[in-house]
Amino acid sequence: MTTVTPRTTDVSERTFPSEFRWGAATAAYQIEGAAHEDGRTPSIWDTFSRTPGKVRNGDTGDIAADHYHRMPEDVALMAGLGLTDYRFSVSWPRVQPTGRGPASQKGLDFYRALVDELLAKGIRPVLTLYHWDLPQELEDAGGWPERDTAHRFAEYTALVAEALGDRVGTWTTLNEPWCAAFLGYAEGVHAPGRTEPEAALRAAHHLNLAHGLGVDVLRRLVQPSAEVSLTLNLAAVRPLSDGPTDVDAARRIDALANRVFLDPVFHGRYPQDLRADTAALTDWSFVRDGDLAIISRPVDSLGINYYTPTVVAAGSHPLPSAWPAAQDRAMFLPARGPRTAMDWPVDADGLYELLTRLRDELPDTPLLVTENGAAYDDYADPHGAVHDPERISYLRAHLEAVHRAMAEGADVRGYFLWSLLDNFEWAYGYSKRFGMVHVDYASQRRTPKDSALWYADVVARSGLPRS
């Protein structure tokens, strides 16, 4: 396991430690394209995006940002911006087309070439094994609600680790398992589009189990100095008031959003209140003897994805079905502040709250902000420039929040902007642009936005400009 030491930050100058990691993040299905090339088979997102009414405008990831064919150009962009790290995900159906058995060497060759290109440019690869693209054949066999899927993930992890374990220094098992479990199997707004609350809870457990099994595989196969991590989209949950019913509503949401992953991974247990809240749905018999010992294998860091806070009050207004057992007991209220093109409130204090909460709850676990960013209605002007002052304001506020948390003892080691490129934004298709680099999808031309140039300046100085 990697040995870690606390870092400090300069409060007055808003500078970050010289070794602070400055990166950007992407996901395979959102940028790669080449959906039918070199043996790749369909993932659940290929199937879901072809289901009428599931993705805006009927968009698919068949071409996306065509990163599969333009990877050297994209790495050159990263190098030009001065990034120290690049967080990307591996496409499971590109590497292991059926979700079982041997690897596709052509699939692995793409990631070998990507890692080599990154290293040649002095950029550290940060590899995520699972960013929601389950091979469709595994979903046909039951998907994440089935225990066997966790063991299939361990087999897939071994294939990638054997190919890249000597060159990748940071490995993340899962990205946002909450979305995979609850948006995919309870609310049905993400692939595979199922609406089965009990299955979502089983999926959450088997994703946790997959993480633990993956950690064991990585410890065995990658270089001893490698960092092994997990990325969660934890919610900054705020009760509307200090009243007991609002506080209890927030507790329910916190259990489903945060502690269903934090507690088993870091404490080897599921929250008793979560079990009680969901008793009408399941007796949790899918948790077998020995599972929690596997799930709670030590990790070297925790990745945090943050975009907007969650304000909760008691009430009977129906919640989205992604929140089993909170129905008719809680409701969400909009936070104050300006809003992004996703209609998400901009509130950097939520990121500060999460980082300081984790400082207190997990004092020995270094943190990485592995996703943070905003979608705006960006466009190229007649001169080809893309001006996005709202995104710069968003990023500045959130980096100030990171800096403030670090000054108060949060051990944050790096920041990854979401996203490097405009891309396929899941159920929103191509209607939302999160990238700091604009992509003209017709020509695939890349144009760094003003935010990319601003971020490059932040990276170069390892700190925030005063204005």
GROMACS .gro file of C-alpha atoms in nm:
model
  467
    1MET     CA    1   0.000   0.000   0.000
    2THR     CA    2   0.119   0.353  -0.075
    3THR     CA    3   0.262   0.543   0.222
    4VAL     CA    4   0.102   0.885   0.255
    5THR     CA    5   0.181   1.200   0.450
    6PRO     CA    6  -0.038   1.503   0.519
    7ARG     CA    7   0.001   1.809   0.295
    8THR     CA    8  -0.025   2.178   0.377
    9THR     CA    9  -0.135   2.470   0.166
   10ASP     CA   10  -0.064   2.843   0.170
   11VAL     CA   11  -0.378   3.018   0.288
   12SER     CA   12  -0.283   3.377   0.205
   13GLU     CA   13  -0.167   3.317  -0.151
   14ARG     CA   14  -0.422   3.049  -0.240
   15THR     CA   15  -0.143   2.833  -0.372
   16PHE     CA   16  -0.142   2.455  -0.366
   17PRO     CA   17   0.144   2.219  -0.281
   18SER     CA   18   0.397   2.177  -0.558
   19GLU     CA   19   0.309   1.807  -0.583
   20PHE     CA   20  -0.066   1.872  -0.611
   21ARG     CA   21  -0.212   1.675  -0.900
   22TRP     CA   22  -0.388   1.879  -1.169
   23GLY     CA   23  -0.593   1.677  -1.413
   24ALA     CA   24  -0.902   1.636  -1.625
   25ALA     CA   25  -1.135   1.340  -1.651
   26THR     CA   26  -1.331   1.151  -1.917
   27ALA     CA   27  -1.518   0.821  -1.954
   28ALA     CA   28  -1.483   0.565  -2.229
   29TYR     CA   29  -1.840   0.551  -2.360
   30GLN     CA   30  -1.868   0.929  -2.351
   31ILE     CA   31  -1.569   1.002  -2.576
   32GLU     CA   32  -1.426   0.697  -2.753
   33GLY     CA   33  -1.676   0.617  -3.028
   34ALA     CA   34  -1.561   0.325  -3.246
   35ALA     CA   35  -1.847   0.130  -3.093
   36HIS     CA   36  -1.828  -0.155  -3.343
   37GLU     CA   37  -1.455  -0.170  -3.414
   38ASP     CA   38  -1.181  -0.417  -3.322
   39GLY     CA   39  -1.412  -0.668  -3.160
   40ARG     CA   40  -1.594  -0.435  -2.921
   41THR     CA   41  -1.942  -0.562  -2.839
   42PRO     CA   42  -2.243  -0.371  -2.701
   43SER     CA   43  -2.252  -0.239  -2.349
   44ILE     CA   44  -2.570  -0.160  -2.160
   45TRP     CA   45  -2.533   0.199  -2.277
   46ASP     CA   46  -2.528   0.095  -2.642
   47THR     CA   47  -2.854  -0.088  -2.582
   48PHE     CA   48  -3.011   0.181  -2.365
   49SER     CA   49  -2.928   0.463  -2.608
   50ARG     CA   50  -3.105   0.271  -2.883
   51THR     CA   51  -3.420   0.233  -2.676
   52PRO     CA   52  -3.672   0.493  -2.798
   53GLY     CA   53  -3.723   0.778  -2.556
   54LYS     CA   54  -3.434   0.695  -2.324
   55VAL     CA   55  -3.169   0.939  -2.457
   56ARG     CA   56  -3.242   1.290  -2.578
   57ASN     CA   57  -3.264   1.316  -2.957
   58GLY     CA   58  -3.193   0.944  -2.991
   59ASP     CA   59  -2.820   1.016  -2.951
   60THR     CA   60  -2.575   0.729  -2.904
   61GLY     CA   61  -2.207   0.695  -2.825
   62ASP     CA   62  -2.129   0.531  -3.159
   63ILE     CA   63  -1.896   0.816  -3.258
   64ALA     CA   64  -1.899   1.050  -2.956
   65ALA     CA   65  -1.578   1.259  -2.964
   66ASP     CA   66  -1.401   0.996  -3.178
   67HIS     CA   67  -1.124   0.971  -2.919
   68TYR     CA   68  -1.047   0.615  -3.031
   69HIS     CA   69  -0.908   0.755  -3.355
   70ARG     CA   70  -0.790   1.093  -3.226
   71MET     CA   71  -0.621   0.988  -2.905
   72PRO     CA   72  -0.272   1.131  -2.988
   73GLU     CA   73  -0.430   1.468  -3.069
   74ASP     CA   74  -0.619   1.464  -2.740
   75VAL     CA   75  -0.310   1.375  -2.538
   76ALA     CA   76  -0.124   1.657  -2.711
   77LEU     CA   77  -0.406   1.890  -2.600
   78MET     CA   78  -0.358   1.776  -2.240
   79ALA     CA   79   0.015   1.832  -2.262
   80GLY     CA   80  -0.039   2.178  -2.407
   81LEU     CA   81  -0.258   2.266  -2.109
   82GLY     CA   82   0.009   2.142  -1.869
   83LEU     CA   83  -0.199   1.870  -1.705
   84THR     CA   84  -0.004   1.649  -1.469
   85ASP     CA   85  -0.264   1.370  -1.462
   86TYR     CA   86  -0.538   1.229  -1.684
   87ARG     CA   87  -0.827   1.026  -1.548
   88PHE     CA   88  -0.988   0.795  -1.804
   89SER     CA   89  -1.190   0.476  -1.798
   90VAL     CA   90  -1.142   0.146  -1.977
   91SER     CA   91  -1.431   0.011  -2.184
   92TRP     CA   92  -1.511  -0.333  -2.044
   93PRO     CA   93  -1.673  -0.461  -2.369
   94ARG     CA   94  -1.373  -0.338  -2.568
   95VAL     CA   95  -1.131  -0.535  -2.351
   96GLN     CA   96  -1.347  -0.839  -2.271
   97PRO     CA   97  -1.623  -0.844  -2.532
   98THR     CA   98  -1.849  -1.103  -2.372
   99GLY     CA   99  -1.776  -1.008  -2.013
  100ARG     CA  100  -1.613  -1.348  -1.971
  101GLY     CA  101  -1.302  -1.527  -2.086
  102PRO     CA  102  -0.988  -1.396  -2.255
  103ALA     CA  103  -0.909  -1.036  -2.339
  104SER     CA  104  -0.927  -0.877  -2.680
  105GLN     CA  105  -0.569  -0.782  -2.754
  106LYS     CA  106  -0.683  -0.515  -3.000
  107GLY     CA  107  -0.888  -0.361  -2.724
  108LEU     CA  108  -0.599  -0.368  -2.481
  109ASP     CA  109  -0.368  -0.228  -2.749
  110PHE     CA  110  -0.566   0.095  -2.754
  111TYR     CA  111  -0.512   0.144  -2.380
  112ARG     CA  112  -0.149   0.040  -2.405
  113ALA     CA  113  -0.102   0.308  -2.669
  114LEU     CA  114  -0.291   0.566  -2.461
  115VAL     CA  115  -0.082   0.499  -2.152
  116ASP     CA  116   0.241   0.509  -2.352
  117GLU     CA  117   0.138   0.839  -2.512
  118LEU     CA  118   0.055   0.989  -2.174
  119LEU     CA  119   0.382   0.879  -2.019
  120ALA     CA  120   0.578   1.011  -2.315
  121LYS     CA  121   0.419   1.352  -2.255
  122GLY     CA  122   0.489   1.343  -1.881
  123ILE     CA  123   0.123   1.291  -1.784
  124ARG     CA  124   0.034   1.035  -1.518
  125PRO     CA  125  -0.244   0.794  -1.619
  126VAL     CA  126  -0.526   0.754  -1.366
  127LEU     CA  127  -0.722   0.449  -1.477
  128THR     CA  128  -1.084   0.376  -1.385
  129LEU     CA  129  -1.191   0.019  -1.446
  130TYR     CA  130  -1.569   0.069  -1.446
  131HIS     CA  131  -1.756   0.380  -1.559
  132TRP     CA  132  -2.098   0.221  -1.619
  133ASP     CA  133  -2.039   0.033  -1.948
  134LEU     CA  134  -2.133  -0.320  -1.838
  135PRO     CA  135  -2.113  -0.571  -2.127
  136GLN     CA  136  -2.467  -0.636  -2.243
  137GLU     CA  137  -2.419  -1.012  -2.215
  138LEU     CA  138  -2.366  -0.974  -1.840
  139GLU     CA  139  -2.681  -0.766  -1.810
  140ASP     CA  140  -2.867  -1.035  -2.004
  141ALA     CA  141  -2.751  -1.275  -1.733
  142GLY     CA  142  -2.897  -1.048  -1.462
  143GLY     CA  143  -2.650  -0.760  -1.435
  144TRP     CA  144  -2.533  -0.608  -1.109
  145PRO     CA  145  -2.821  -0.749  -0.901
  146GLU     CA  146  -2.657  -1.089  -0.963
  147ARG     CA  147  -2.361  -1.185  -0.746
  148ASP     CA  148  -2.173  -1.343  -1.035
  149THR     CA  149  -2.124  -1.000  -1.195
  150ALA     CA  150  -1.888  -0.904  -0.913
  151HIS     CA  151  -1.673  -1.208  -0.989
  152ARG     CA  152  -1.679  -1.126  -1.359
  153PHE     CA  153  -1.551  -0.779  -1.268
  154ALA     CA  154  -1.260  -0.934  -1.078
  155GLU     CA  155  -1.171  -1.141  -1.385
  156TYR     CA  156  -1.186  -0.833  -1.607
  157THR     CA  157  -0.972  -0.638  -1.358
  158ALA     CA  158  -0.704  -0.904  -1.384
  159LEU     CA  159  -0.695  -0.873  -1.764
  160VAL     CA  160  -0.637  -0.499  -1.747
  161ALA     CA  161  -0.394  -0.518  -1.457
  162GLU     CA  162  -0.182  -0.779  -1.632
  163ALA     CA  163  -0.159  -0.558  -1.940
  164LEU     CA  164  -0.098  -0.221  -1.773
  165GLY     CA  165   0.005  -0.289  -1.415
  166ASP     CA  166   0.367  -0.197  -1.478
  167ARG     CA  167   0.288   0.150  -1.618
  168VAL     CA  168  -0.023   0.284  -1.444
  169GLY     CA  169   0.035   0.431  -1.100
  170THR     CA  170  -0.325   0.505  -0.995
  171TRP     CA  171  -0.612   0.257  -1.025
  172THR     CA  172  -0.977   0.327  -0.948
  173THR     CA  173  -1.209   0.028  -0.926
  174LEU     CA  174  -1.551   0.193  -0.974
  175ASN     CA  175  -1.683   0.533  -1.067
  176GLU     CA  176  -2.003   0.645  -0.893
  177PRO     CA  177  -2.156   0.308  -0.804
  178TRP     CA  178  -2.459   0.499  -0.671
  179CYS     CA  179  -2.554   0.598  -1.025
  180ALA     CA  180  -2.497   0.247  -1.158
  181ALA     CA  181  -2.715   0.094  -0.887
  182PHE     CA  182  -2.992   0.344  -0.821
  183LEU     CA  183  -3.027   0.534  -1.148
  184GLY     CA  184  -2.982   0.214  -1.347
  185TYR     CA  185  -3.191  -0.034  -1.149
  186ALA     CA  186  -3.435   0.173  -0.938
  187GLU     CA  187  -3.524   0.488  -1.134
  188GLY     CA  188  -3.437   0.350  -1.476
  189VAL     CA  189  -3.307   0.679  -1.617
  190HIS     CA  190  -2.963   0.528  -1.676
  191ALA     CA  191  -2.874   0.199  -1.836
  192PRO     CA  192  -2.999  -0.069  -1.812
  193GLY     CA  193  -3.323   0.117  -1.745
  194ARG     CA  194  -3.478  -0.111  -1.484
  195THR     CA  195  -3.718   0.006  -1.212
  196GLU     CA  196  -3.675  -0.253  -0.939
  197PRO     CA  197  -3.592  -0.096  -0.599
  198GLU     CA  198  -3.492  -0.421  -0.430
  199ALA     CA  199  -3.269  -0.508  -0.725
  200ALA     CA  200  -3.100  -0.168  -0.688
  201LEU     CA  201  -3.003  -0.251  -0.330
  202ARG     CA  202  -2.865  -0.586  -0.441
  203ALA     CA  203  -2.678  -0.407  -0.719
  204ALA     CA  204  -2.525  -0.164  -0.468
  205HIS     CA  205  -2.397  -0.454  -0.258
  206HIS     CA  206  -2.254  -0.640  -0.555
  207LEU     CA  207  -2.083  -0.324  -0.678
  208ASN     CA  208  -1.928  -0.293  -0.331
  209LEU     CA  209  -1.824  -0.657  -0.351
  210ALA     CA  210  -1.679  -0.601  -0.699
  211HIS     CA  211  -1.474  -0.315  -0.560
  212GLY     CA  212  -1.330  -0.532  -0.283
  213LEU     CA  213  -1.255  -0.822  -0.517
  214GLY     CA  214  -1.094  -0.574  -0.756
  215VAL     CA  215  -0.873  -0.436  -0.481
  216ASP     CA  216  -0.746  -0.787  -0.408
  217VAL     CA  217  -0.666  -0.844  -0.775
  218LEU     CA  218  -0.486  -0.511  -0.808
  219ARG     CA  219  -0.276  -0.569  -0.495
  220ARG     CA  220  -0.164  -0.894  -0.651
  221LEU     CA  221  -0.092  -0.777  -1.004
  222VAL     CA  222   0.008  -0.410  -1.017
  223GLN     CA  223   0.332  -0.254  -0.899
  224PRO     CA  224   0.356  -0.231  -0.517
  225SER     CA  225   0.381   0.148  -0.529
  226ALA     CA  226   0.053   0.185  -0.719
  227GLU     CA  227  -0.234   0.373  -0.558
  228VAL     CA  228  -0.564   0.184  -0.540
  229SER     CA  229  -0.878   0.392  -0.505
  230LEU     CA  230  -1.256   0.417  -0.538
  231THR     CA  231  -1.457   0.715  -0.665
  232LEU     CA  232  -1.794   0.804  -0.510
  233ASN     CA  233  -2.040   1.080  -0.597
  234LEU     CA  234  -2.113   1.163  -0.238
  235ALA     CA  235  -2.402   1.399  -0.169
  236ALA     CA  236  -2.362   1.710   0.042
  237VAL     CA  237  -2.690   1.652   0.222
  238ARG     CA  238  -2.841   1.948   0.407
  239PRO     CA  239  -3.165   1.936   0.608
  240LEU     CA  240  -3.388   2.234   0.539
  241SER     CA  241  -3.408   2.305   0.912
  242ASP     CA  242  -3.292   2.171   1.245
  243GLY     CA  243  -3.639   2.027   1.307
  244PRO     CA  244  -3.644   1.655   1.384
  245THR     CA  245  -3.849   1.556   1.079
  246ASP     CA  246  -3.620   1.744   0.838
  247VAL     CA  247  -3.313   1.600   1.008
  248ASP     CA  248  -3.456   1.250   0.982
  249ALA     CA  249  -3.536   1.301   0.613
  250ALA     CA  250  -3.175   1.408   0.555
  251ARG     CA  251  -3.056   1.102   0.748
  252ARG     CA  252  -3.251   0.874   0.514
  253ILE     CA  253  -3.101   1.037   0.207
  254ASP     CA  254  -2.752   1.034   0.357
  255ALA     CA  255  -2.783   0.660   0.420
  256LEU     CA  256  -2.888   0.588   0.061
  257ALA     CA  257  -2.651   0.834  -0.106
  258ASN     CA  258  -2.339   0.811   0.106
  259ARG     CA  259  -2.325   0.559   0.386
  260VAL     CA  260  -2.440   0.262   0.172
  261PHE     CA  261  -2.088   0.284   0.024
  262LEU     CA  262  -1.876   0.461   0.286
  263ASP     CA  263  -1.971   0.234   0.575
  264PRO     CA  264  -1.901  -0.106   0.414
  265VAL     CA  265  -1.584   0.013   0.237
  266PHE     CA  266  -1.427   0.193   0.532
  267HIS     CA  267  -1.595   0.037   0.836
  268GLY     CA  268  -1.691  -0.314   0.723
  269ARG     CA  269  -2.065  -0.278   0.789
  270TYR     CA  270  -2.389  -0.152   0.642
  271PRO     CA  271  -2.569   0.118   0.843
  272GLN     CA  272  -2.830  -0.023   1.075
  273ASP     CA  273  -3.066   0.265   1.000
  274LEU     CA  274  -3.041   0.189   0.626
  275ARG     CA  275  -3.128  -0.174   0.692
  276ALA     CA  276  -3.424  -0.065   0.904
  277ASP     CA  277  -3.542   0.188   0.647
  278THR     CA  278  -3.536  -0.074   0.369
  279ALA     CA  279  -3.669  -0.370   0.570
  280ALA     CA  280  -3.994  -0.373   0.375
  281LEU     CA  281  -3.796  -0.419   0.052
  282THR     CA  282  -3.530  -0.670   0.153
  283ASP     CA  283  -3.388  -0.866   0.443
  284TRP     CA  284  -3.035  -0.804   0.306
  285SER     CA  285  -2.974  -1.180   0.283
  286PHE     CA  286  -2.767  -1.109  -0.030
  287VAL     CA  287  -2.488  -1.002   0.208
  288ARG     CA  288  -2.302  -1.326   0.272
  289ASP     CA  289  -2.049  -1.423   0.536
  290GLY     CA  290  -1.711  -1.280   0.445
  291ASP     CA  291  -1.842  -1.018   0.201
  292LEU     CA  292  -1.780  -0.723   0.428
  293ALA     CA  293  -1.424  -0.830   0.500
  294ILE     CA  294  -1.360  -0.826   0.124
  295ILE     CA  295  -1.539  -0.497   0.066
  296SER     CA  296  -1.342  -0.322   0.340
  297ARG     CA  297  -0.996  -0.400   0.205
  298PRO     CA  298  -0.779  -0.090   0.261
  299VAL     CA  299  -0.755   0.165  -0.018
  300ASP     CA  300  -0.492   0.433  -0.067
  301SER     CA  301  -0.725   0.722  -0.145
  302LEU     CA  302  -1.087   0.812  -0.205
  303GLY     CA  303  -1.209   1.000  -0.510
  304ILE     CA  304  -1.493   1.250  -0.468
  305ASN     CA  305  -1.717   1.366  -0.753
  306TYR     CA  306  -1.912   1.681  -0.671
  307TYR     CA  307  -2.137   1.914  -0.871
  308THR     CA  308  -2.418   2.052  -0.652
  309PRO     CA  309  -2.559   2.013  -0.299
  310THR     CA  310  -2.875   1.830  -0.189
  311VAL     CA  311  -3.132   2.009   0.030
  312VAL     CA  312  -3.379   1.776   0.201
  313ALA     CA  313  -3.698   1.830   0.396
  314ALA     CA  314  -3.964   1.606   0.540
  315GLY     CA  315  -4.264   1.577   0.316
  316SER     CA  316  -4.483   1.358   0.105
  317HIS     CA  317  -4.397   1.504  -0.234
  318PRO     CA  318  -4.290   1.197  -0.434
  319LEU     CA  319  -3.915   1.155  -0.469
  320PRO     CA  320  -3.760   1.006  -0.781
  321SER     CA  321  -3.765   0.629  -0.751
  322ALA     CA  322  -3.385   0.627  -0.722
  323TRP     CA  323  -3.448   0.667  -0.348
  324PRO     CA  324  -3.609   0.344  -0.225
  325ALA     CA  325  -3.750   0.361   0.127
  326ALA     CA  326  -3.735   0.742   0.126
  327GLN     CA  327  -4.055   0.771  -0.076
  328ASP     CA  328  -4.315   0.984   0.101
  329ARG     CA  329  -4.071   1.054   0.384
  330ALA     CA  330  -3.847   1.316   0.224
  331MET     CA  331  -3.843   1.568  -0.056
  332PHE     CA  332  -3.572   1.764  -0.235
  333LEU     CA  333  -3.570   2.141  -0.246
  334PRO     CA  334  -3.362   2.360  -0.476
  335ALA     CA  335  -3.051   2.516  -0.330
  336ARG     CA  336  -3.002   2.887  -0.381
  337GLY     CA  337  -2.763   3.037  -0.630
  338PRO     CA  338  -2.705   3.063  -1.003
  339ARG     CA  339  -2.775   2.754  -1.210
  340THR     CA  340  -2.590   2.565  -1.479
  341ALA     CA  341  -2.731   2.439  -1.808
  342MET     CA  342  -2.822   2.121  -1.620
  343ASP     CA  343  -3.038   2.340  -1.392
  344TRP     CA  344  -2.806   2.247  -1.105
  345PRO     CA  345  -2.745   2.516  -0.842
  346VAL     CA  346  -2.389   2.643  -0.819
  347ASP     CA  347  -2.280   2.610  -0.455
  348ALA     CA  348  -1.914   2.546  -0.387
  349ASP     CA  349  -1.975   2.527  -0.012
  350GLY     CA  350  -2.111   2.178  -0.069
  351LEU     CA  351  -1.769   2.061  -0.184
  352TYR     CA  352  -1.607   2.221   0.121
  353GLU     CA  353  -1.864   2.047   0.344
  354LEU     CA  354  -1.789   1.707   0.191
  355LEU     CA  355  -1.413   1.743   0.215
  356THR     CA  356  -1.422   1.853   0.578
  357ARG     CA  357  -1.672   1.580   0.665
  358LEU     CA  358  -1.435   1.322   0.520
  359ARG     CA  359  -1.141   1.486   0.699
  360ASP     CA  360  -1.322   1.410   1.023
  361GLU     CA  361  -1.470   1.070   0.936
  362LEU     CA  362  -1.173   0.925   0.743
  363PRO     CA  363  -0.871   1.111   0.881
  364ASP     CA  364  -0.620   0.860   0.742
  365THR     CA  365  -0.757   0.854   0.387
  366PRO     CA  366  -0.614   1.097   0.130
  367LEU     CA  367  -0.874   1.252  -0.098
  368LEU     CA  368  -0.887   1.338  -0.467
  369VAL     CA  369  -1.152   1.556  -0.626
  370THR     CA  370  -1.194   1.327  -0.926
  371GLU     CA  371  -1.479   1.516  -1.096
  372ASN     CA  372  -1.597   1.874  -1.068
  373GLY     CA  373  -1.730   2.098  -1.341
  374ALA     CA  374  -2.036   2.247  -1.505
  375ALA     CA  375  -2.233   2.239  -1.827
  376TYR     CA  376  -2.312   2.566  -2.002
  377ASP     CA  377  -2.454   2.653  -2.343
  378ASP     CA  378  -2.115   2.702  -2.509
  379TYR     CA  379  -2.071   2.791  -2.874
  380ALA     CA  380  -1.791   2.905  -3.104
  381ASP     CA  381  -1.810   3.273  -3.202
  382PRO     CA  382  -1.748   3.390  -3.563
  383HIS     CA  383  -1.375   3.392  -3.491
  384GLY     CA  384  -1.379   3.036  -3.363
  385ALA     CA  385  -1.328   3.128  -2.995
  386VAL     CA  386  -1.542   2.981  -2.716
  387HIS     CA  387  -1.601   3.218  -2.426
  388ASP     CA  388  -1.732   3.053  -2.108
  389PRO     CA  389  -1.698   3.299  -1.818
  390GLU     CA  390  -1.962   3.115  -1.615
  391ARG     CA  391  -1.750   2.800  -1.615
  392ILE     CA  392  -1.443   2.993  -1.506
  393SER     CA  393  -1.644   3.141  -1.219
  394TYR     CA  394  -1.769   2.793  -1.125
  395LEU     CA  395  -1.420   2.645  -1.127
  396ARG     CA  396  -1.268   2.932  -0.933
  397ALA     CA  397  -1.530   2.902  -0.659
  398HIS     CA  398  -1.485   2.528  -0.627
  399LEU     CA  399  -1.106   2.545  -0.625
  400GLU     CA  400  -1.132   2.811  -0.355
  401ALA     CA  401  -1.349   2.564  -0.160
  402VAL     CA  402  -1.085   2.292  -0.204
  403HIS     CA  403  -0.816   2.535  -0.090
  404ARG     CA  404  -1.018   2.635   0.215
  405ALA     CA  405  -1.077   2.271   0.313
  406MET     CA  406  -0.706   2.194   0.274
  407ALA     CA  407  -0.617   2.493   0.490
  408GLU     CA  408  -0.843   2.341   0.756
  409GLY     CA  409  -0.675   2.003   0.743
  410ALA     CA  410  -0.843   1.810   0.462
  411ASP     CA  411  -0.581   1.593   0.294
  412VAL     CA  412  -0.672   1.665  -0.068
  413ARG     CA  413  -0.405   1.548  -0.314
  414GLY     CA  414  -0.547   1.653  -0.651
  415TYR     CA  415  -0.825   1.802  -0.862
  416PHE     CA  416  -0.966   1.665  -1.188
  417LEU     CA  417  -1.186   1.892  -1.395
  418TRP     CA  418  -1.488   1.734  -1.559
  419SER     CA  419  -1.448   1.715  -1.845
  420LEU     CA  420  -1.157   1.739  -2.082
  421LEU     CA  421  -1.387   1.729  -2.387
  422ASP     CA  422  -1.747   1.798  -2.468
  423ASN     CA  423  -1.900   1.451  -2.496
  424PHE     CA  424  -2.200   1.219  -2.482
  425GLU     CA  425  -2.369   1.324  -2.160
  426TRP     CA  426  -2.557   1.001  -2.087
  427ALA     CA  427  -2.937   1.046  -2.102
  428TYR     CA  428  -2.888   1.406  -2.220
  429GLY     CA  429  -2.703   1.291  -2.531
  430TYR     CA  430  -2.505   1.573  -2.692
  431SER     CA  431  -2.730   1.850  -2.562
  432LYS     CA  432  -2.505   1.937  -2.265
  433ARG     CA  433  -2.144   2.051  -2.283
  434PHE     CA  434  -1.919   1.998  -1.980
  435GLY     CA  435  -1.584   2.015  -2.161
  436MET     CA  436  -1.311   2.271  -2.121
  437VAL     CA  437  -1.237   2.183  -2.485
  438HIS     CA  438  -1.518   2.245  -2.732
  439VAL     CA  439  -1.592   1.964  -2.978
  440ASP     CA  440  -1.764   2.037  -3.307
  441TYR     CA  441  -1.929   1.699  -3.353
  442ALA     CA  442  -1.969   1.735  -3.730
  443SER     CA  443  -1.599   1.800  -3.794
  444GLN     CA  444  -1.458   1.669  -3.461
  445ARG     CA  445  -1.256   1.989  -3.439
  446ARG     CA  446  -1.126   2.060  -3.088
  447THR     CA  447  -1.111   2.419  -2.960
  448PRO     CA  448  -0.989   2.499  -2.608
  449LYS     CA  449  -1.244   2.724  -2.439
  450ASP     CA  450  -1.144   3.024  -2.230
  451SER     CA  451  -1.184   2.799  -1.925
  452ALA     CA  452  -0.914   2.567  -2.058
  453LEU     CA  453  -0.671   2.856  -2.090
  454TRP     CA  454  -0.765   2.977  -1.742
  455TYR     CA  455  -0.717   2.628  -1.600
  456ALA     CA  456  -0.380   2.596  -1.774
  457ASP     CA  457  -0.271   2.912  -1.590
  458VAL     CA  458  -0.390   2.765  -1.260
  459VAL     CA  459  -0.193   2.448  -1.329
  460ALA     CA  460   0.120   2.641  -1.427
  461ARG     CA  461   0.121   2.843  -1.107
  462SER     CA  462  -0.030   2.563  -0.893
  463GLY     CA  463  -0.261   2.823  -0.754
  464LEU     CA  464  -0.542   3.061  -0.822
  465PRO     CA  465  -0.486   3.398  -0.985
  466ARG     CA  466  -0.596   3.686  -0.765
  467SER     CA  467  -0.857   3.802  -1.014
   0.00000   0.00000   0.00000
